[in-house]
Amino acid sequence: MNFTIDTINTLDTNKIWFFRFKKLPNASIIITNDAWKFHFFSDKDFKNFLSWDVEKLSNYSDLVKKWFIKDTWYQEKLVWSVAMKNHFVGIWPTLHMVVTTLRCNHKCKYCHAAVAPMSAKQFDMDEDTARKVVDAILHTNSQSLTIEFQGWESLVNYPIVQFITEYATTRAQHLQKQLSFSIVTNLTLMSEEKLSWLLDHQVDICTSLDGDELSHNNNRTWYEWNSFEMVSYWIKRVSEEKQKRGMWKIWALLTVTKETLPRYREIIDAYIDLDLDSIFLRWLNPYWFAASDLRTLAYKDDEWIDFYKKSLDYIIELNKKGIKFKESMTMVYLMKIFSSIDPWYMDIRSPSGIAIGWVAYNYDGKVYASDESRMLGRMGIEDFFMTELQETWKDTYWAMMNSDITKIAVQSSCLDGLPGYNEHAYKPFVWVDIIHNFKTKGNIYYPYKKDNKFYLQEAILDYIFEKLQNPETEKILLDWLQ
Ligand code: SF4
């Protein structure tokens, strides 16, 4: 359809609120607004909408409810809706990642440049640093906080995990803050004793599973044993124990490499065999491995998109057969689209969660603006290093929040005002990954047309919106949100 400057000049803004639009690959038109609402149009209805013959539209009242068409009370209702969707901007930061060690017993293909050998105990966090980390975390401005133990392999420095958990729990009670814990582990150093202790202390457990035995062991090299066998055993055990205690199932993360692309069915089947209820189709990030590895591990954006679509189609087919299984990235976008509040996913925000949503505390007391920032730090790229831990928590928090990194991260990842992103129909649902752009293009500001993370997000959203136009698949996807 033709949308010319003359059409724009006839727009009656007394009736219609600001909107963005785009043509979807299946030729229908989607409009969105800053209350994160969307609506599909046929060409004809879109013309009626633009010519302000809105009363002719069959879904007039629906458009009023979504604030595309103004009614008497739209401003008051709209302010509330926009505030709810952006409530995270007043709460800084809530997710605190603690790198307890750089050591690990694995040498995964996408990590081996960064991991320290098991004998290198100098890369463990000590008690003094751990205490200062906890004090800094608990005095940030959020009332509700999560401490996530990250590693390289966090169970290698298990005594510090225990120390932080106990010390932070006591301090949080004293300060009347809500605190939750999670640990990211390859599970190969898990034991019955550790499992009980972690769950008794409300430490949630998350692991990595790169699919079936062939795909997993191909990516995740472990010279002492069969990594897939060990992680499968512990996934089952952790799930059993968690279910006994009425907790959520264990959460597993997949990292997609070139060799796993054609094996999407086997990978999803492996997750289902282990009684997991979701998979996170994470693309590869270029942080740890050397450039030579990228050539064997990485893939083109379109190859990942093809993998994503096939995987999602397969998962939807399984759902049609009664197997309840979800794809987590799709879930995040569905929550962005349908929930009345932001889903609290640190990346996909404007401004992004870097520095103000999550921060990472390295084993040596260095504080980074995010998990990826500390990975870059490990590669000798210190551009997103915020501060060392200071003598007092107050000084640390002040140094974090007043660092140039924080200011630049907020300013450069806020889509309002970023050319291209700001005008795009998917602006309410996407984010700009400034660290990715910095690492791959050498610039945190990068034209959106060349931003491959944006390209991936647009393809995901195109596909989700296509699925939402089919009543059967729409029902399945909406059921995931229940
Ligand atoms: S990806 Fe995880 S398990 Fe693999 S080597 Fe790195 S830290 Fe270890």
Coordinates of C-alpha atoms and ligand atoms in Angstrom, one line a residue:
M1 CA 0.0 0.0 0.0
N2 CA 1.1 3.6 -0.5
F3 CA 1.8 5.6 2.6
T4 CA 2.9 9.0 1.4
I5 CA 3.7 12.3 3.1
D6 CA 0.2 13.5 2.0
T7 CA -1.4 10.6 4.0
I8 CA 0.7 11.6 7.0
N9 CA -0.4 15.3 6.6
T10 CA -4.1 14.2 6.9
L11 CA -3.6 12.4 10.1
D12 CA -6.1 13.5 12.8
T13 CA -4.2 13.2 16.0
N14 CA -7.3 14.1 18.0
K15 CA -8.6 10.7 17.2
I16 CA -5.5 8.5 16.8
W17 CA -2.6 8.1 19.2
F18 CA 1.0 7.8 18.0
F19 CA 1.7 4.4 16.5
R20 CA 4.4 2.6 14.5
F21 CA 3.8 0.1 11.8
K22 CA 5.4 -2.5 9.5
K23 CA 4.4 -5.0 6.9
L24 CA 4.9 -8.6 8.1
P25 CA 6.5 -11.2 5.8
N26 CA 3.0 -12.7 5.3
A27 CA 1.8 -9.3 3.9
S28 CA -0.4 -8.3 6.9
I29 CA 0.3 -5.1 8.7
I30 CA 1.1 -4.7 12.4
I31 CA 0.8 -1.5 14.3
T32 CA 2.3 -1.0 17.8
N33 CA 2.4 1.9 20.3
D34 CA 4.3 3.0 23.4
A35 CA 1.9 1.2 25.7
W36 CA 3.4 -2.0 24.1
K37 CA 0.1 -2.9 22.4
F38 CA -0.2 -4.3 18.9
H39 CA -2.9 -4.8 16.3
F40 CA -3.0 -6.6 12.9
F41 CA -4.5 -5.0 9.9
S42 CA -5.4 -6.1 6.4
D43 CA -4.4 -3.5 3.7
K44 CA -8.0 -2.3 3.5
D45 CA -8.5 -1.8 7.2
F46 CA -5.2 -0.1 7.5
K47 CA -6.3 2.4 4.8
N48 CA -9.6 3.0 6.7
F49 CA -7.5 3.5 9.9
L50 CA -5.2 6.0 8.1
S51 CA -8.1 7.9 6.5
W52 CA -9.7 8.1 9.9
D53 CA -12.8 6.2 8.9
V54 CA -12.2 4.4 12.1
E55 CA -15.8 3.9 12.9
K56 CA -16.0 1.7 9.9
L57 CA -13.5 -0.7 11.4
S58 CA -15.0 -3.9 12.7
N59 CA -12.6 -3.9 15.7
Y60 CA -13.0 -0.3 16.6
S61 CA -13.6 -1.0 20.4
D62 CA -10.5 -3.2 20.4
L63 CA -8.4 -0.4 19.0
V64 CA -9.8 2.0 21.7
K65 CA -8.9 -0.6 24.4
K66 CA -5.4 -0.7 23.1
W67 CA -5.1 3.1 22.9
F68 CA -4.6 3.3 19.2
I69 CA -7.8 5.3 19.1
K70 CA -8.3 7.9 21.9
D71 CA -11.3 8.0 24.2
T72 CA -12.1 10.4 27.0
W73 CA -10.0 8.7 29.6
Y74 CA -7.2 7.4 27.5
Q75 CA -4.5 9.7 29.0
E76 CA -5.0 8.6 32.5
K77 CA -5.2 4.9 31.6
L78 CA -2.3 5.2 29.3
V79 CA 0.0 6.8 31.9
W80 CA -0.6 3.9 34.2
S81 CA 0.1 1.3 31.5
V82 CA 3.3 2.9 30.3
A83 CA 4.5 3.3 33.9
M84 CA 3.9 -0.4 34.7
K85 CA 5.8 -1.5 31.6
N86 CA 8.8 0.7 32.5
H87 CA 8.7 0.2 36.3
F88 CA 12.2 -1.2 36.2
V89 CA 13.9 2.1 35.5
G90 CA 13.5 3.2 39.2
I91 CA 15.0 0.0 40.7
W92 CA 18.8 -0.4 40.3
P93 CA 20.3 -3.2 40.0
T94 CA 18.5 -6.3 41.1
L95 CA 20.6 -9.2 39.7
H96 CA 24.0 -9.5 41.2
M97 CA 26.3 -12.1 39.6
V98 CA 29.2 -13.3 41.7
V99 CA 32.1 -15.0 40.0
T100 CA 33.4 -17.2 42.7
T101 CA 36.3 -18.6 40.7
L102 CA 37.8 -18.6 37.2
R103 CA 38.6 -22.3 37.6
C104 CA 36.7 -25.1 35.8
N105 CA 37.1 -28.8 35.2
H106 CA 35.7 -28.5 31.7
K107 CA 37.2 -27.1 28.5
C108 CA 34.2 -26.3 26.5
K109 CA 34.9 -25.3 22.9
Y110 CA 33.3 -21.9 23.3
C111 CA 35.1 -21.2 26.6
H112 CA 38.5 -22.7 26.6
A113 CA 40.4 -19.4 26.0
A114 CA 39.1 -18.1 29.3
V115 CA 38.9 -20.9 31.8
A116 CA 41.7 -21.3 34.4
P117 CA 43.0 -24.8 35.2
M118 CA 41.8 -26.6 38.3
S119 CA 45.2 -26.1 40.0
A120 CA 45.1 -22.3 39.7
K121 CA 43.7 -21.5 43.1
Q122 CA 44.8 -17.9 42.9
F123 CA 41.7 -17.3 40.8
D124 CA 39.3 -18.1 43.6
M125 CA 37.4 -15.4 45.5
D126 CA 38.5 -15.1 49.1
E127 CA 36.3 -14.5 52.2
D128 CA 37.3 -10.9 52.6
T129 CA 36.3 -10.0 49.1
A130 CA 33.1 -12.1 49.4
R131 CA 32.1 -10.2 52.5
K132 CA 32.6 -6.8 50.7
V133 CA 30.7 -8.1 47.7
V134 CA 27.7 -9.0 49.9
D135 CA 27.8 -5.7 51.7
A136 CA 27.8 -3.8 48.4
I137 CA 24.9 -5.9 47.0
L138 CA 22.7 -5.5 50.0
H139 CA 23.1 -1.8 50.1
T140 CA 22.0 -1.2 46.5
N141 CA 18.7 0.5 46.3
S142 CA 16.5 -2.4 45.4
Q143 CA 14.3 -4.0 48.1
S144 CA 14.4 -7.4 46.3
L145 CA 17.7 -8.9 45.2
T146 CA 19.1 -12.0 43.5
I147 CA 22.6 -13.3 44.0
E148 CA 23.6 -15.6 41.2
F149 CA 26.7 -17.7 41.6
Q150 CA 28.5 -17.7 38.3
G151 CA 31.8 -19.2 37.4
W152 CA 33.5 -20.3 35.4
E153 CA 32.5 -23.4 37.6
S154 CA 31.1 -22.0 40.8
L155 CA 31.1 -25.3 42.7
V156 CA 34.9 -25.4 42.4
N157 CA 34.9 -22.7 45.1
Y158 CA 32.0 -24.2 47.1
P159 CA 33.1 -22.9 50.5
I160 CA 32.7 -19.4 49.2
V161 CA 29.3 -20.2 47.8
Q162 CA 28.3 -21.3 51.3
F163 CA 29.9 -18.4 53.0
I164 CA 28.1 -15.8 50.8
T165 CA 24.8 -17.6 51.1
E166 CA 24.9 -17.7 54.9
Y167 CA 26.4 -14.2 55.4
A168 CA 24.0 -12.6 52.9
T169 CA 21.0 -14.3 54.4
T170 CA 21.8 -13.0 57.9
R171 CA 22.5 -9.5 56.6
A172 CA 19.4 -9.4 54.5
Q173 CA 17.2 -10.3 57.5
H174 CA 18.9 -7.5 59.4
L175 CA 18.3 -5.0 56.6
Q176 CA 14.8 -6.4 55.9
K177 CA 15.6 -7.1 52.2
Q178 CA 14.2 -9.9 50.1
L179 CA 16.9 -12.1 48.8
S180 CA 17.0 -15.1 46.5
F181 CA 19.9 -17.2 45.2
S182 CA 20.7 -19.2 42.2
I183 CA 23.8 -21.1 41.1
V184 CA 24.9 -21.8 37.6
T185 CA 26.9 -25.0 37.5
N186 CA 27.9 -27.7 35.1
L187 CA 26.8 -30.1 37.8
T188 CA 29.8 -32.4 37.5
L189 CA 31.0 -31.5 41.0
M190 CA 27.6 -31.9 42.6
S191 CA 27.1 -34.4 45.5
E192 CA 24.1 -35.4 47.5
E193 CA 25.4 -33.4 50.4
K194 CA 25.8 -30.2 48.3
L195 CA 22.4 -30.7 46.7
S196 CA 20.7 -30.9 50.1
W197 CA 22.6 -27.9 51.5
L198 CA 21.8 -25.7 48.4
L199 CA 18.1 -26.5 48.4
D200 CA 17.9 -26.2 52.2
H201 CA 19.3 -22.7 51.8
Q202 CA 16.9 -21.9 48.9
V203 CA 19.7 -21.7 46.3
D204 CA 18.1 -22.4 42.9
I205 CA 20.1 -24.5 40.5
C206 CA 20.7 -23.9 36.8
T207 CA 22.8 -25.8 34.4
S208 CA 24.0 -26.1 30.8
L209 CA 22.8 -28.8 28.5
D210 CA 23.8 -28.6 24.9
G211 CA 21.3 -31.2 23.8
D212 CA 21.7 -34.9 23.2
E213 CA 24.9 -36.9 24.1
L214 CA 26.6 -36.3 20.8
S215 CA 25.9 -32.5 20.6
H216 CA 26.6 -31.9 24.3
N217 CA 29.9 -33.9 24.5
N218 CA 31.0 -32.4 21.2
N219 CA 30.7 -28.8 22.7
R220 CA 31.5 -29.5 26.3
T221 CA 34.8 -31.2 26.6
W222 CA 35.6 -33.0 29.8
Y223 CA 38.6 -35.3 29.9
E224 CA 37.7 -37.1 33.1
W225 CA 34.3 -38.5 32.3
N226 CA 31.3 -38.4 30.0
S227 CA 29.9 -34.9 30.6
F228 CA 26.4 -35.7 29.2
E229 CA 26.1 -38.8 31.4
M230 CA 27.0 -36.8 34.5
V231 CA 24.9 -33.8 33.8
S232 CA 21.9 -36.0 32.9
Y233 CA 22.2 -37.9 36.1
W234 CA 22.2 -34.7 38.2
I235 CA 19.5 -33.0 36.2
K236 CA 17.2 -35.9 37.2
R237 CA 18.3 -35.9 40.8
V238 CA 18.0 -32.1 41.2
S239 CA 14.6 -32.2 39.6
E240 CA 13.4 -35.0 41.9
E241 CA 14.6 -33.1 45.0
K242 CA 13.2 -29.8 43.9
Q243 CA 9.8 -31.3 43.1
K244 CA 9.7 -33.0 46.5
R245 CA 10.2 -29.5 48.0
G246 CA 7.5 -28.0 45.8
M247 CA 10.1 -26.0 43.8
W248 CA 10.3 -25.3 40.1
K249 CA 12.1 -27.7 37.9
I250 CA 15.8 -27.3 37.2
W251 CA 16.5 -24.7 34.5
A252 CA 19.0 -25.7 31.7
L253 CA 20.6 -23.5 29.1
L254 CA 21.6 -24.5 25.6
T255 CA 24.4 -22.8 23.6
V256 CA 23.9 -23.3 19.9
T257 CA 27.0 -24.0 17.8
K258 CA 27.3 -24.7 14.1
E259 CA 27.4 -28.5 14.6
T260 CA 24.2 -28.4 16.7
L261 CA 22.1 -26.5 14.1
P262 CA 20.9 -29.5 12.1
R263 CA 20.2 -31.6 15.3
Y264 CA 17.4 -29.5 16.7
R265 CA 15.0 -32.5 17.0
E266 CA 17.6 -34.6 18.9
I267 CA 18.4 -31.7 21.1
I268 CA 14.7 -30.9 22.0
D269 CA 14.0 -34.6 22.4
A270 CA 17.0 -34.9 24.9
Y271 CA 15.5 -32.1 27.0
I272 CA 12.1 -33.8 27.0
D273 CA 13.7 -37.2 27.9
L274 CA 15.1 -35.5 30.9
D275 CA 11.7 -34.2 31.9
L276 CA 12.7 -30.6 31.4
D277 CA 9.8 -28.3 30.4
S278 CA 11.6 -25.7 28.4
I279 CA 14.7 -25.0 26.3
F280 CA 16.4 -21.7 25.7
L281 CA 17.8 -21.5 22.1
R282 CA 20.7 -19.1 22.9
W283 CA 22.8 -18.0 20.0
L284 CA 26.6 -18.0 20.4
N285 CA 28.2 -14.9 21.7
P286 CA 31.7 -14.0 20.6
Y287 CA 33.2 -13.4 24.0
W288 CA 35.4 -16.1 25.1
F289 CA 36.8 -18.1 22.3
A290 CA 39.5 -17.2 19.9
A291 CA 38.8 -16.0 16.3
S292 CA 39.9 -19.3 14.9
D293 CA 37.3 -21.1 17.0
L294 CA 34.6 -18.8 15.7
R295 CA 35.1 -20.1 12.2
T296 CA 34.3 -23.6 13.3
L297 CA 31.6 -22.8 15.9
A298 CA 29.8 -19.8 14.5
Y299 CA 27.1 -19.6 11.9
K300 CA 25.4 -16.9 9.8
D301 CA 22.4 -15.1 11.3
D302 CA 20.1 -16.6 8.7
E303 CA 21.3 -20.1 9.7
W304 CA 20.3 -19.4 13.3
I305 CA 17.0 -18.0 12.2
D306 CA 16.3 -21.1 10.2
F307 CA 17.2 -23.2 13.2
Y308 CA 15.0 -21.1 15.5
K309 CA 12.0 -21.5 13.2
K310 CA 12.4 -25.2 12.7
S311 CA 12.8 -25.7 16.5
L312 CA 9.8 -23.6 17.3
D313 CA 7.7 -25.4 14.7
Y314 CA 8.8 -28.7 16.2
I315 CA 8.0 -27.6 19.7
I316 CA 4.6 -26.4 18.6
E317 CA 4.0 -29.8 16.9
L318 CA 4.9 -31.5 20.2
N319 CA 2.5 -29.3 22.1
K320 CA -0.3 -30.2 19.6
K321 CA 0.4 -33.8 20.6
G322 CA -0.1 -32.9 24.3
I323 CA 3.6 -32.6 25.3
K324 CA 3.9 -29.4 27.3
F325 CA 7.2 -27.9 26.4
K326 CA 8.2 -24.3 25.8
E327 CA 10.9 -22.2 24.1
S328 CA 12.2 -19.7 26.6
M329 CA 13.3 -16.8 24.3
T330 CA 9.9 -16.9 22.7
M331 CA 8.4 -16.8 26.2
V332 CA 10.3 -13.7 27.0
Y333 CA 9.0 -11.9 23.9
L334 CA 5.4 -13.2 24.6
M335 CA 5.7 -11.7 28.1
K336 CA 6.9 -8.4 26.6
I337 CA 4.0 -8.4 24.3
F338 CA 1.2 -9.5 26.6
S339 CA 2.1 -8.9 30.2
S340 CA 1.0 -5.7 31.9
I341 CA 4.5 -5.4 33.5
D342 CA 7.9 -5.9 32.0
P343 CA 9.0 -9.6 32.4
W344 CA 12.2 -8.6 34.3
Y345 CA 14.5 -10.1 31.7
M346 CA 17.7 -8.0 32.0
D347 CA 18.7 -7.9 28.4
I348 CA 15.6 -7.0 26.5
R349 CA 14.9 -3.6 28.0
S350 CA 15.2 0.0 27.1
P351 CA 17.6 1.1 28.6
S352 CA 19.1 -2.3 28.8
G353 CA 19.9 -3.9 32.1
I354 CA 23.7 -3.3 31.7
A355 CA 24.9 -1.6 35.0
I356 CA 21.4 -0.7 36.2
G357 CA 19.7 -4.1 36.0
W358 CA 22.6 -6.5 36.7
V359 CA 26.2 -6.2 37.6
A360 CA 29.0 -8.8 37.9
Y361 CA 31.5 -9.0 40.8
N362 CA 34.7 -10.7 39.7
Y363 CA 36.6 -13.1 42.0
D364 CA 39.2 -10.3 42.6
G365 CA 36.8 -7.6 43.6
K366 CA 36.4 -5.9 40.2
V367 CA 32.9 -4.8 39.5
Y368 CA 31.7 -5.0 35.9
A369 CA 28.6 -3.6 34.2
S370 CA 27.2 -7.1 33.3
D371 CA 28.1 -10.7 32.8
E372 CA 29.3 -10.1 29.2
S373 CA 31.4 -7.1 30.5
R374 CA 33.3 -9.4 32.9
M375 CA 33.8 -11.9 30.0
L376 CA 35.4 -9.1 28.0
G377 CA 37.5 -8.2 31.0
R378 CA 38.8 -11.8 31.0
M379 CA 39.8 -11.2 27.4
G380 CA 41.8 -8.1 28.5
I381 CA 39.1 -5.7 27.2
E382 CA 38.3 -3.5 30.3
D383 CA 36.0 -1.0 28.7
F384 CA 33.0 -2.1 30.8
F385 CA 34.8 -2.3 34.1
M386 CA 33.0 0.0 36.6
T387 CA 35.1 0.0 39.8
E388 CA 37.1 -2.0 42.3
L389 CA 35.2 -2.8 45.5
Q390 CA 35.8 0.2 47.8
E391 CA 36.5 0.2 51.6
T392 CA 32.8 0.8 52.4
W393 CA 29.6 -0.3 50.6
K394 CA 28.6 3.3 50.2
D395 CA 31.7 4.1 48.3
T396 CA 31.3 1.0 46.1
Y397 CA 27.7 1.8 45.2
W398 CA 28.5 5.5 44.6
A399 CA 31.4 4.4 42.3
M400 CA 29.3 1.9 40.5
M401 CA 26.4 4.2 39.8
N402 CA 28.5 7.3 39.0
S403 CA 30.9 5.5 36.7
D404 CA 31.1 6.7 33.2
I405 CA 30.2 3.2 32.1
T406 CA 26.8 3.3 33.8
K407 CA 26.0 6.7 32.2
I408 CA 27.1 5.6 28.8
A409 CA 25.3 2.3 29.0
V410 CA 22.0 3.9 29.9
Q411 CA 22.3 6.6 27.3
S412 CA 23.4 4.4 24.5
S413 CA 20.9 1.6 25.1
C414 CA 17.8 3.8 25.5
L415 CA 15.9 3.2 22.3
D416 CA 14.0 6.5 22.5
G417 CA 16.0 8.8 20.3
L418 CA 18.2 6.1 18.7
P419 CA 17.7 6.5 15.0
G420 CA 16.1 3.5 13.3
Y421 CA 15.3 1.7 16.6
N422 CA 13.0 4.4 17.8
E423 CA 10.9 4.4 14.7
H424 CA 10.7 0.7 14.3
A425 CA 7.3 -1.1 14.9
Y426 CA 9.1 -3.5 17.2
K427 CA 10.7 -0.8 19.4
P428 CA 8.5 -1.7 22.4
F429 CA 9.8 -5.3 22.4
V430 CA 13.5 -5.2 21.5
W431 CA 16.8 -4.0 22.8
V432 CA 20.2 -2.9 21.6
D433 CA 23.1 -5.0 22.7
I434 CA 25.8 -2.3 23.0
I435 CA 28.4 -4.8 24.3
H436 CA 27.9 -7.1 21.3
N437 CA 28.2 -4.1 18.9
F438 CA 31.3 -2.9 20.7
K439 CA 32.9 -6.3 20.5
T440 CA 32.0 -7.1 16.9
K441 CA 31.9 -3.6 15.3
G442 CA 34.1 -1.6 17.7
N443 CA 31.3 0.9 18.4
I444 CA 28.4 0.9 20.9
Y445 CA 26.5 3.1 18.5
Y446 CA 25.9 1.2 15.3
P447 CA 23.3 1.7 12.5
Y448 CA 20.3 -0.4 13.3
K449 CA 20.2 -1.7 9.7
K450 CA 23.6 -3.3 10.3
D451 CA 23.0 -4.5 13.8
N452 CA 22.8 -8.2 13.5
K453 CA 21.3 -8.7 17.0
F454 CA 18.5 -6.4 15.9
Y455 CA 18.1 -8.5 12.7
L456 CA 17.8 -11.6 14.8
Q457 CA 15.2 -10.1 17.1
E458 CA 13.1 -8.8 14.1
A459 CA 13.1 -12.3 12.6
I460 CA 12.0 -13.8 15.9
L461 CA 9.2 -11.3 16.4
D462 CA 8.1 -11.6 12.7
Y463 CA 7.8 -15.4 13.3
I464 CA 6.0 -15.0 16.7
F465 CA 3.5 -12.5 15.2
E466 CA 2.9 -14.8 12.3
K467 CA 2.1 -17.6 14.7
L468 CA -0.2 -15.3 16.7
Q469 CA -2.3 -14.9 13.5
N470 CA -3.1 -18.6 13.5
P471 CA -5.8 -19.4 16.1
E472 CA -4.4 -22.8 16.8
T473 CA -0.8 -21.8 17.4
E474 CA -1.9 -18.6 19.1
K475 CA -3.7 -20.7 21.7
I476 CA -0.6 -22.8 22.3
L477 CA 1.6 -19.8 22.7
L478 CA -0.8 -18.0 25.0
D479 CA -1.1 -21.2 27.1
W480 CA 2.6 -20.9 27.8
L481 CA 1.9 -17.7 29.7
Q482 CA -0.5 -19.3 32.1
Ligands
SF4_1 S1 31.5 -23.1 29.5 FE1 31.2 -23.5 31.7 S2 31.6 -25.6 32.0 FE2 32.5 -25.1 30.0 S3 34.6 -24.6 30.4 FE3 33.5 -22.7 30.5 S4 33.0 -22.4 32.6 FE4 33.6 -24.6 32.3

